[in-house]
PDB file of N, CA and C in Angstrom:
ATOM      1  N   MET A   1     -90.139  88.804-180.158  1.00  0.00           N
ATOM      2  CA  MET A   1     -91.658  89.252-179.134  1.00  0.00           C
ATOM      3  C   MET A   1     -91.863  90.268-179.475  1.00  0.00           C
ATOM      4  N   GLY A   2     -92.310  90.454-180.385  1.00  0.00           N
ATOM      5  CA  GLY A   2     -92.144  92.703-180.345  1.00  0.00           C
ATOM      6  C   GLY A   2     -93.975  92.988-179.590  1.00  0.00           C
ATOM      7  N   ASN A   3     -93.222  94.165-179.129  1.00  0.00           N
ATOM      8  CA  ASN A   3     -94.911  94.456-177.951  1.00  0.00           C
ATOM      9  C   ASN A   3     -96.127  95.137-178.746  1.00  0.00           C
ATOM     10  N   PHE A   4     -96.746  94.664-177.785  1.00  0.00           N
ATOM     11  CA  PHE A   4     -98.088  95.100-178.414  1.00  0.00           C
ATOM     12  C   PHE A   4     -98.996  96.870-177.775  1.00  0.00           C
ATOM     13  N   ALA A   5     -99.348  96.839-178.660  1.00  0.00           N
ATOM     14  CA  ALA A   5    -100.179  97.843-178.546  1.00  0.00           C
ATOM     15  C   ALA A   5    -101.912  97.296-179.139  1.00  0.00           C
ATOM     16  N   ALA A   6    -102.672  98.523-178.914  1.00  0.00           N
ATOM     17  CA  ALA A   6    -104.620  98.844-178.800  1.00  0.00           C
ATOM     18  C   ALA A   6    -104.565  99.944-180.261  1.00  0.00           C
ATOM     19  N   VAL A   7    -105.822  99.419-180.824  1.00  0.00           N
ATOM     20  CA  VAL A   7    -106.427 100.026-181.465  1.00  0.00           C
ATOM     21  C   VAL A   7    -108.034  99.845-180.905  1.00  0.00           C
ATOM     22  N   LEU A   8    -108.717 101.283-180.189  1.00  0.00           N
ATOM     23  CA  LEU A   8    -109.931 101.651-180.218  1.00  0.00           C
ATOM     24  C   LEU A   8    -110.811 102.097-181.104  1.00  0.00           C
ATOM     25  N   VAL A   9    -111.148 101.010-181.215  1.00  0.00           N
ATOM     26  CA  VAL A   9    -113.115 101.259-182.511  1.00  0.00           C
ATOM     27  C   VAL A   9    -114.514 101.475-181.687  1.00  0.00           C
ATOM     28  N   LEU A  10    -115.237 102.248-182.063  1.00  0.00           N
ATOM     29  CA  LEU A  10    -115.937 102.891-181.650  1.00  0.00           C
ATOM     30  C   LEU A  10    -116.920 102.765-182.642  1.00  0.00           C
ATOM     31  N   ILE A  11    -118.120 102.394-182.314  1.00  0.00           N
ATOM     32  CA  ILE A  11    -118.914 102.155-183.818  1.00  0.00           C
ATOM     33  C   ILE A  11    -120.308 102.867-182.259  1.00  0.00           C
ATOM     34  N   ALA A  12    -121.327 103.004-183.090  1.00  0.00           N
ATOM     35  CA  ALA A  12    -122.778 103.797-182.973  1.00  0.00           C
ATOM     36  C   ALA A  12    -123.519 103.027-183.457  1.00  0.00           C
ATOM     37  N   CYS A  13    -125.088 102.537-182.377  1.00  0.00           N
ATOM     38  CA  CYS A  13    -125.878 101.851-183.028  1.00  0.00           C
ATOM     39  C   CYS A  13    -127.369 102.542-182.264  1.00  0.00           C
ATOM     40  N   PRO A  14    -128.377 102.974-182.884  1.00  0.00           N
ATOM     41  CA  PRO A  14    -129.526 103.262-182.861  1.00  0.00           C
ATOM     42  C   PRO A  14    -129.974 102.007-181.119  1.00  0.00           C
ATOM     43  N   ALA A  15    -130.146 103.470-180.627  1.00  0.00           N
ATOM     44  CA  ALA A  15    -131.233 103.282-179.049  1.00  0.00           C
ATOM     45  C   ALA A  15    -132.167 101.360-179.028  1.00  0.00           C
ATOM     46  N   SER A  16    -132.718 101.625-180.788  1.00  0.00           N
ATOM     47  CA  SER A  16    -133.539 100.380-180.864  1.00  0.00           C
ATOM     48  C   SER A  16    -133.049  98.888-181.056  1.00  0.00           C
ATOM     49  N   GLY A  17    -131.652  98.843-181.259  1.00  0.00           N
ATOM     50  CA  GLY A  17    -130.858  98.197-181.366  1.00  0.00           C
ATOM     51  C   GLY A  17    -130.751  97.536-182.795  1.00  0.00           C
ATOM     52  N   THR A  18    -131.640  97.538-183.223  1.00  0.00           N
ATOM     53  CA  THR A  18    -131.662  97.088-184.588  1.00  0.00           C
ATOM     54  C   THR A  18    -130.927  96.930-185.901  1.00  0.00           C
ATOM     55  N   SER A  19    -129.881  97.746-186.025  1.00  0.00           N
ATOM     56  CA  SER A  19    -128.807  99.124-187.171  1.00  0.00           C
ATOM     57  C   SER A  19    -127.883  98.718-186.588  1.00  0.00           C
ATOM     58  N   CYS A  20    -126.412  99.028-187.068  1.00  0.00           N
ATOM     59  CA  CYS A  20    -125.778 100.137-186.333  1.00  0.00           C
ATOM     60  C   CYS A  20    -124.957 100.888-187.379  1.00  0.00           C
ATOM     61  N   VAL A  21    -124.235 101.599-187.402  1.00  0.00           N
ATOM     62  CA  VAL A  21    -123.382 102.379-188.383  1.00  0.00           C
ATOM     63  C   VAL A  21    -122.129 101.312-189.506  1.00  0.00           C
ATOM     64  N   ASN A  22    -122.443 102.006-190.487  1.00  0.00           N
ATOM     65  CA  ASN A  22    -121.764 101.113-191.781  1.00  0.00           C
ATOM     66  C   ASN A  22    -120.090 101.377-191.489  1.00  0.00           C
ATOM     67  N   GLU A  23    -119.302 102.122-191.001  1.00  0.00           N
ATOM     68  CA  GLU A  23    -118.257 102.062-190.511  1.00  0.00           C
ATOM     69  C   GLU A  23    -117.968 102.905-189.067  1.00  0.00           C
ATOM     70  N   PRO A  24    -116.773 102.715-188.317  1.00  0.00           N
ATOM     71  CA  PRO A  24    -116.740 103.027-186.687  1.00  0.00           C
ATOM     72  C   PRO A  24    -116.763 104.947-186.998  1.00  0.00           C
ATOM     73  N   VAL A  25    -117.513 105.357-186.391  1.00  0.00           N
ATOM     74  CA  VAL A  25    -117.246 106.720-185.404  1.00  0.00           C
ATOM     75  C   VAL A  25    -116.075 107.034-185.953  1.00  0.00           C
ATOM     76  N   ARG A  26    -114.978 106.574-184.777  1.00  0.00           N
ATOM     77  CA  ARG A  26    -113.981 106.773-184.423  1.00  0.00           C
ATOM     78  C   ARG A  26    -112.642 105.921-184.106  1.00  0.00           C
ATOM     79  N   VAL A  27    -111.571 105.751-184.385  1.00  0.00           N
ATOM     80  CA  VAL A  27    -110.679 104.961-184.699  1.00  0.00           C
ATOM     81  C   VAL A  27    -109.114 105.618-184.057  1.00  0.00           C
ATOM     82  N   ILE A  28    -108.965 105.345-182.333  1.00  0.00           N
ATOM     83  CA  ILE A  28    -107.603 105.487-181.913  1.00  0.00           C
ATOM     84  C   ILE A  28    -106.473 104.718-181.700  1.00  0.00           C
ATOM     85  N   SER A  29    -105.439 104.823-182.154  1.00  0.00           N
ATOM     86  CA  SER A  29    -103.984 104.315-181.986  1.00  0.00           C
ATOM     87  C   SER A  29    -103.700 104.482-180.154  1.00  0.00           C
ATOM     88  N   TYR A  30    -102.938 102.920-179.279  1.00  0.00           N
ATOM     89  CA  TYR A  30    -102.750 103.796-178.133  1.00  0.00           C
ATOM     90  C   TYR A  30    -101.137 102.802-178.152  1.00  0.00           C
ATOM     91  N   ASP A  31    -100.508 102.872-177.160  1.00  0.00           N
ATOM     92  CA  ASP A  31     -99.256 102.710-177.764  1.00  0.00           C
ATOM     93  C   ASP A  31     -99.147 101.199-176.190  1.00  0.00           C
ATOM     94  N   SER A  32    -100.756 100.961-175.873  1.00  0.00           N
ATOM     95  CA  SER A  32    -100.821  99.378-175.313  1.00  0.00           C
ATOM     96  C   SER A  32    -101.625  99.355-174.623  1.00  0.00           C
ATOM     97  N   ALA A  33    -102.639  98.039-174.228  1.00  0.00           N
ATOM     98  CA  ALA A  33    -103.518  97.659-174.406  1.00  0.00           C
ATOM     99  C   ALA A  33    -104.490  98.662-173.350  1.00  0.00           C
ATOM    100  N   MET A  34    -103.358  98.330-171.521  1.00  0.00           N
ATOM    101  CA  MET A  34    -103.562  99.204-170.825  1.00  0.00           C
ATOM    102  C   MET A  34    -104.261 100.134-171.104  1.00  0.00           C
ATOM    103  N   SER A  35    -103.543 100.983-171.901  1.00  0.00           N
ATOM    104  CA  SER A  35    -103.690 102.958-171.709  1.00  0.00           C
ATOM    105  C   SER A  35    -105.048 102.635-173.137  1.00  0.00           C
ATOM    106  N   CYS A  36    -105.842 102.304-173.694  1.00  0.00           N
ATOM    107  CA  CYS A  36    -106.438 101.656-174.810  1.00  0.00           C
ATOM    108  C   CYS A  36    -107.998 101.367-173.880  1.00  0.00           C
ATOM    109  N   THR A  37    -107.359 100.629-172.703  1.00  0.00           N
ATOM    110  CA  THR A  37    -108.878 100.506-171.863  1.00  0.00           C
ATOM    111  C   THR A  37    -108.784 101.301-171.167  1.00  0.00           C
ATOM    112  N   ALA A  38    -108.064 102.211-170.252  1.00  0.00           N
ATOM    113  CA  ALA A  38    -108.163 102.972-169.842  1.00  0.00           C
ATOM    114  C   ALA A  38    -108.692 104.654-169.965  1.00  0.00           C
ATOM    115  N   GLN A  39    -108.226 104.494-171.096  1.00  0.00           N
ATOM    116  CA  GLN A  39    -109.371 105.282-171.772  1.00  0.00           C
ATOM    117  C   GLN A  39    -110.230 105.391-172.569  1.00  0.00           C
ATOM    118  N   ARG A  40    -110.536 104.233-172.928  1.00  0.00           N
ATOM    119  CA  ARG A  40    -112.045 103.367-174.034  1.00  0.00           C
ATOM    120  C   ARG A  40    -113.187 104.347-173.214  1.00  0.00           C
ATOM    121  N   GLU A  41    -113.905 104.777-171.592  1.00  0.00           N
ATOM    122  CA  GLU A  41    -114.955 105.570-171.342  1.00  0.00           C
ATOM    123  C   GLU A  41    -114.893 106.709-171.243  1.00  0.00           C
ATOM    124  N   ASP A  42    -113.820 106.862-171.399  1.00  0.00           N
ATOM    125  CA  ASP A  42    -113.767 108.952-171.470  1.00  0.00           C
ATOM    126  C   ASP A  42    -113.995 109.153-172.911  1.00  0.00           C
ATOM    127  N   GLU A  43    -113.261 108.232-173.832  1.00  0.00           N
ATOM    128  CA  GLU A  43    -113.223 108.928-175.408  1.00  0.00           C
ATOM    129  C   GLU A  43    -115.670 108.357-176.097  1.00  0.00           C
ATOM    130  N   ILE A  44    -115.622 107.196-175.331  1.00  0.00           N
ATOM    131  CA  ILE A  44    -116.980 106.974-175.187  1.00  0.00           C
ATOM    132  C   ILE A  44    -118.323 108.402-175.748  1.00  0.00           C
ATOM    133  N   ARG A  45    -117.148 108.730-173.750  1.00  0.00           N
ATOM    134  CA  ARG A  45    -118.383 109.430-173.663  1.00  0.00           C
ATOM    135  C   ARG A  45    -118.162 111.210-174.404  1.00  0.00           C
ATOM    136  N   LYS A  46    -117.252 110.990-175.584  1.00  0.00           N
ATOM    137  CA  LYS A  46    -116.844 112.264-175.915  1.00  0.00           C
ATOM    138  C   LYS A  46    -117.950 112.201-177.386  1.00  0.00           C
ATOM    139  N   ILE A  47    -118.839 111.183-177.568  1.00  0.00           N
ATOM    140  CA  ILE A  47    -119.378 111.006-178.637  1.00  0.00           C
ATOM    141  C   ILE A  47    -120.589 111.924-178.764  1.00  0.00           C
ATOM    142  N   ASN A  48    -121.620 112.180-178.702  1.00  0.00           N
ATOM    143  CA  ASN A  48    -122.946 111.932-178.502  1.00  0.00           C
ATOM    144  C   ASN A  48    -123.913 111.894-179.602  1.00  0.00           C
ATOM    145  N   ILE A  49    -124.503 111.487-179.947  1.00  0.00           N
ATOM    146  CA  ILE A  49    -125.422 111.211-181.622  1.00  0.00           C
ATOM    147  C   ILE A  49    -126.942 110.892-180.359  1.00  0.00           C
ATOM    148  N   PRO A  50    -127.320 111.663-180.513  1.00  0.00           N
ATOM    149  CA  PRO A  50    -129.197 112.129-180.257  1.00  0.00           C
ATOM    150  C   PRO A  50    -129.697 110.029-180.708  1.00  0.00           C
ATOM    151  N   GLY A  51    -130.049 110.106-180.043  1.00  0.00           N
ATOM    152  CA  GLY A  51    -130.850 108.491-180.527  1.00  0.00           C
ATOM    153  C   GLY A  51    -130.089 106.773-180.412  1.00  0.00           C
ATOM    154  N   PHE A  52    -128.729 107.732-179.981  1.00  0.00           N
ATOM    155  CA  PHE A  52    -127.903 106.259-180.443  1.00  0.00           C
ATOM    156  C   PHE A  52    -126.782 105.594-179.560  1.00  0.00           C
ATOM    157  N   LYS A  53    -126.389 105.211-178.809  1.00  0.00           N
ATOM    158  CA  LYS A  53    -125.827 104.459-178.236  1.00  0.00           C
ATOM    159  C   LYS A  53    -124.246 103.904-179.038  1.00  0.00           C
ATOM    160  N   ILE A  54    -122.587 104.449-178.484  1.00  0.00           N
ATOM    161  CA  ILE A  54    -121.087 103.835-178.702  1.00  0.00           C
ATOM    162  C   ILE A  54    -120.801 103.344-177.782  1.00  0.00           C
ATOM    163  N   TYR A  55    -120.397 102.099-178.876  1.00  0.00           N
ATOM    164  CA  TYR A  55    -120.029 100.883-178.419  1.00  0.00           C
ATOM    165  C   TYR A  55    -118.153 101.584-178.988  1.00  0.00           C
ATOM    166  N   GLY A  56    -117.508 100.848-177.205  1.00  0.00           N
ATOM    167  CA  GLY A  56    -116.071 100.550-178.333  1.00  0.00           C
ATOM    168  C   GLY A  56    -115.543  99.366-177.380  1.00  0.00           C
ATOM    169  N   GLU A  57    -114.381  99.489-178.605  1.00  0.00           N
ATOM    170  CA  GLU A  57    -113.590  98.290-177.863  1.00  0.00           C
ATOM    171  C   GLU A  57    -111.821  98.656-178.220  1.00  0.00           C
ATOM    172  N   CYS A  58    -110.974  98.060-177.692  1.00  0.00           N
ATOM    173  CA  CYS A  58    -110.033  97.643-177.497  1.00  0.00           C
ATOM    174  C   CYS A  58    -109.459  96.743-178.241  1.00  0.00           C
ATOM    175  N   ASN A  59    -107.970  96.872-179.853  1.00  0.00           N
ATOM    176  CA  ASN A  59    -108.045  95.423-179.897  1.00  0.00           C
ATOM    177  C   ASN A  59    -106.034  95.292-180.045  1.00  0.00           C
ATOM    178  N   SER A  60    -106.009  94.653-179.816  1.00  0.00           N
ATOM    179  CA  SER A  60    -104.372  94.177-179.336  1.00  0.00           C
ATOM    180  C   SER A  60    -104.122  94.381-180.998  1.00  0.00           C
ATOM    181  N   VAL A  61    -103.147  94.546-181.323  1.00  0.00           N
ATOM    182  CA  VAL A  61    -101.705  94.853-182.537  1.00  0.00           C
ATOM    183  C   VAL A  61    -100.424  94.743-182.628  1.00  0.00           C
ATOM    184  N   ASN A  62     -99.918  93.587-183.264  1.00  0.00           N
ATOM    185  CA  ASN A  62     -98.309  93.453-183.132  1.00  0.00           C
ATOM    186  C   ASN A  62     -98.135  95.392-183.197  1.00  0.00           C
ATOM    187  N   GLY A  63     -96.848  95.452-181.921  1.00  0.00           N
ATOM    188  CA  GLY A  63     -97.005  96.944-181.630  1.00  0.00           C
ATOM    189  C   GLY A  63     -95.904  97.634-183.089  1.00  0.00           C
ATOM    190  N   ASP A  64     -95.298  96.383-183.090  1.00  0.00           N
ATOM    191  CA  ASP A  64     -93.803  96.922-184.623  1.00  0.00           C
ATOM    192  C   ASP A  64     -95.111  97.669-185.799  1.00  0.00           C
ATOM    193  N   LEU A  65     -96.561  97.020-185.739  1.00  0.00           N
ATOM    194  CA  LEU A  65     -97.155  97.404-186.800  1.00  0.00           C
ATOM    195  C   LEU A  65     -97.172  98.768-187.062  1.00  0.00           C
ATOM    196  N   LEU A  66     -97.476  99.906-186.010  1.00  0.00           N
ATOM    197  CA  LEU A  66     -97.665 101.302-185.825  1.00  0.00           C
ATOM    198  C   LEU A  66     -96.683 101.907-185.350  1.00  0.00           C
ATOM    199  N   ALA A  67     -95.527 101.363-185.324  1.00  0.00           N
ATOM    200  CA  ALA A  67     -94.013 101.569-184.606  1.00  0.00           C
ATOM    201  C   ALA A  67     -93.228 102.826-185.916  1.00  0.00           C
ATOM    202  N   GLY A  68     -93.266 103.658-185.383  1.00  0.00           N
ATOM    203  CA  GLY A  68     -92.846 105.372-186.197  1.00  0.00           C
ATOM    204  C   GLY A  68     -93.312 105.260-187.217  1.00  0.00           C
ATOM    205  N   ARG A  69     -94.735 105.307-186.611  1.00  0.00           N
ATOM    206  CA  ARG A  69     -96.296 106.084-187.635  1.00  0.00           C
ATOM    207  C   ARG A  69     -96.735 106.918-186.558  1.00  0.00           C
ATOM    208  N   PRO A  70     -97.187 107.962-187.565  1.00  0.00           N
ATOM    209  CA  PRO A  70     -98.187 109.247-186.340  1.00  0.00           C
ATOM    210  C   PRO A  70     -99.416 108.436-185.592  1.00  0.00           C
ATOM    211  N   ARG A  71    -100.587 108.712-184.763  1.00  0.00           N
ATOM    212  CA  ARG A  71    -100.631 108.510-183.909  1.00  0.00           C
ATOM    213  C   ARG A  71    -102.449 107.928-184.956  1.00  0.00           C
ATOM    214  N   ILE A  72    -103.046 107.028-185.427  1.00  0.00           N
ATOM    215  CA  ILE A  72    -103.974 107.098-185.150  1.00  0.00           C
ATOM    216  C   ILE A  72    -105.360 107.890-184.474  1.00  0.00           C
ATOM    217  N   ASP A  73    -105.581 108.857-185.440  1.00  0.00           N
ATOM    218  CA  ASP A  73    -106.984 109.455-184.732  1.00  0.00           C
ATOM    219  C   ASP A  73    -108.118 110.012-185.824  1.00  0.00           C
ATOM    220  N   ILE A  74    -109.159 108.886-186.441  1.00  0.00           N
ATOM    221  CA  ILE A  74    -109.939 108.593-187.243  1.00  0.00           C
ATOM    222  C   ILE A  74    -110.878 109.302-186.724  1.00  0.00           C
ATOM    223  N   LYS A  75    -111.700 110.335-187.228  1.00  0.00           N
ATOM    224  CA  LYS A  75    -113.412 110.742-186.701  1.00  0.00           C
ATOM    225  C   LYS A  75    -113.757 110.517-187.745  1.00  0.00           C
ATOM    226  N   ARG A  76    -115.227 110.848-187.782  1.00  0.00           N
ATOM    227  CA  ARG A  76    -116.334 110.569-189.550  1.00  0.00           C
ATOM    228  C   ARG A  76    -117.685 110.942-188.401  1.00  0.00           C
ATOM    229  N   PRO A  77    -118.200 111.912-189.497  1.00  0.00           N
ATOM    230  CA  PRO A  77    -118.970 112.687-189.316  1.00  0.00           C
ATOM    231  C   PRO A  77    -120.042 111.975-189.032  1.00  0.00           C
ATOM    232  N   VAL A  78    -121.004 111.848-187.461  1.00  0.00           N
ATOM    233  CA  VAL A  78    -122.130 111.763-186.769  1.00  0.00           C
ATOM    234  C   VAL A  78    -123.219 111.956-186.960  1.00  0.00           C
ATOM    235  N   GLU A  79    -123.692 113.339-188.341  1.00  0.00           N
ATOM    236  CA  GLU A  79    -125.065 113.998-188.348  1.00  0.00           C
ATOM    237  C   GLU A  79    -126.215 113.038-187.605  1.00  0.00           C
ATOM    238  N   LYS A  80    -126.130 112.079-189.525  1.00  0.00           N
ATOM    239  CA  LYS A  80    -127.101 111.412-189.889  1.00  0.00           C
ATOM    240  C   LYS A  80    -126.176 109.550-190.271  1.00  0.00           C
ATOM    241  N   PRO A  81    -125.943 109.007-188.898  1.00  0.00           N
ATOM    242  CA  PRO A  81    -124.655 108.154-189.267  1.00  0.00           C
ATOM    243  C   PRO A  81    -125.834 107.111-191.050  1.00  0.00           C
ATOM    244  N   GLU A  82    -125.234 106.514-191.748  1.00  0.00           N
ATOM    245  CA  GLU A  82    -125.576 105.503-191.922  1.00  0.00           C
ATOM    246  C   GLU A  82    -126.086 104.229-191.643  1.00  0.00           C
ATOM    247  N   THR A  83    -126.438 103.081-191.087  1.00  0.00           N
ATOM    248  CA  THR A  83    -126.876 101.792-190.680  1.00  0.00           C
ATOM    249  C   THR A  83    -126.943 100.983-191.719  1.00  0.00           C
ATOM    250  N   ARG A  84    -126.810  99.710-191.203  1.00  0.00           N
ATOM    251  CA  ARG A  84    -126.984  98.207-191.643  1.00  0.00           C
ATOM    252  C   ARG A  84    -127.926  97.477-190.744  1.00  0.00           C
ATOM    253  N   PRO A  85    -128.475  96.654-191.198  1.00  0.00           N
ATOM    254  CA  PRO A  85    -129.292  96.184-190.081  1.00  0.00           C
ATOM    255  C   PRO A  85    -128.472  94.577-189.384  1.00  0.00           C
ATOM    256  N   LEU A  86    -128.337  94.571-188.655  1.00  0.00           N
ATOM    257  CA  LEU A  86    -127.524  93.297-188.242  1.00  0.00           C
ATOM    258  C   LEU A  86    -127.849  92.179-188.041  1.00  0.00           C
ATOM    259  N   GLU A  87    -126.660  91.411-188.527  1.00  0.00           N
ATOM    260  CA  GLU A  87    -126.158  90.163-189.198  1.00  0.00           C
ATOM    261  C   GLU A  87    -127.628  88.876-188.985  1.00  0.00           C
ATOM    262  N   ASN A  88    -127.789  88.929-188.027  1.00  0.00           N
ATOM    263  CA  ASN A  88    -128.672  88.233-187.840  1.00  0.00           C
ATOM    264  C   ASN A  88    -130.392  88.627-187.579  1.00  0.00           C
ATOM    265  N   GLU A  89    -130.243  89.481-188.747  1.00  0.00           N
ATOM    266  CA  GLU A  89    -131.354  89.987-188.315  1.00  0.00           C
ATOM    267  C   GLU A  89    -132.951  89.809-190.040  1.00  0.00           C
ATOM    268  N   GLY A  90    -133.975  88.993-189.267  1.00  0.00           N
ATOM    269  CA  GLY A  90    -134.480  88.671-190.921  1.00  0.00           C
ATOM    270  C   GLY A  90    -134.735  86.892-190.467  1.00  0.00           C
ATOM    271  N   SER A  91    -133.718  86.516-189.742  1.00  0.00           N
ATOM    272  CA  SER A  91    -133.429  84.831-189.754  1.00  0.00           C
ATOM    273  C   SER A  91    -134.435  84.426-189.435  1.00  0.00           C
ATOM    274  N   ALA A  92    -135.189  83.008-188.858  1.00  0.00           N
ATOM    275  CA  ALA A  92    -135.621  82.393-187.947  1.00  0.00           C
ATOM    276  C   ALA A  92    -136.026  83.020-186.116  1.00  0.00           C
ATOM    277  N   PRO A  93    -136.764  83.541-185.714  1.00  0.00           N
ATOM    278  CA  PRO A  93    -137.404  84.007-184.318  1.00  0.00           C
ATOM    279  C   PRO A  93    -136.621  81.989-183.540  1.00  0.00           C
ATOM    280  N   VAL A  94    -134.840  82.785-182.688  1.00  0.00           N
ATOM    281  CA  VAL A  94    -134.953  81.644-181.842  1.00  0.00           C
ATOM    282  C   VAL A  94    -135.874  81.501-181.127  1.00  0.00           C
ATOM    283  N   ARG A  95    -136.306  79.887-179.810  1.00  0.00           N
ATOM    284  CA  ARG A  95    -136.964  79.218-179.285  1.00  0.00           C
ATOM    285  C   ARG A  95    -135.892  79.449-177.889  1.00  0.00           C
ATOM    286  N   ARG A  96    -135.668  80.049-177.279  1.00  0.00           N
ATOM    287  CA  ARG A  96    -134.693  79.777-175.658  1.00  0.00           C
ATOM    288  C   ARG A  96    -136.258  79.238-174.677  1.00  0.00           C
ATOM    289  N   ARG A  97    -135.649  78.349-174.085  1.00  0.00           N
ATOM    290  CA  ARG A  97    -136.155  77.569-172.547  1.00  0.00           C
ATOM    291  C   ARG A  97    -135.788  78.539-171.580  1.00  0.00           C
ATOM    292  N   ALA A  98    -136.567  78.653-170.601  1.00  0.00           N
ATOM    293  CA  ALA A  98    -136.347  79.129-168.997  1.00  0.00           C
ATOM    294  C   ALA A  98    -136.567  78.655-168.275  1.00  0.00           C
ATOM    295  N   PHE A  99    -135.314  78.249-167.135  1.00  0.00           N
ATOM    296  CA  PHE A  99    -135.781  77.290-166.395  1.00  0.00           C
ATOM    297  C   PHE A  99    -135.427  78.057-164.748  1.00  0.00           C
ATOM    298  N   PHE A 100    -136.925  78.107-164.278  1.00  0.00           N
ATOM    299  CA  PHE A 100    -137.086  78.983-162.675  1.00  0.00           C
ATOM    300  C   PHE A 100    -137.284  77.629-161.389  1.00  0.00           C
TER     301      PHE A 100
END
């Protein structure tokens, strides 16, 4: 079994929570999931888009896929991110019951 690496994917969503940027604002590869997790919060803090919240997720991948390749570090311009509706937007409201 090969080793595992990780890819951190950062996305931007407006504070209103109705849509998110179509493409990730940053993608970074790491040698391990532990390294990715350790750096995630710092990488999130580095991105500042007024009115947007940045979310990040470390995704484990087979390390053999990244072996011998340059480190991935993709940054997108973030002046005016293009947004898309959330998956459930426009669907019928969901009824929930609260138990006290």
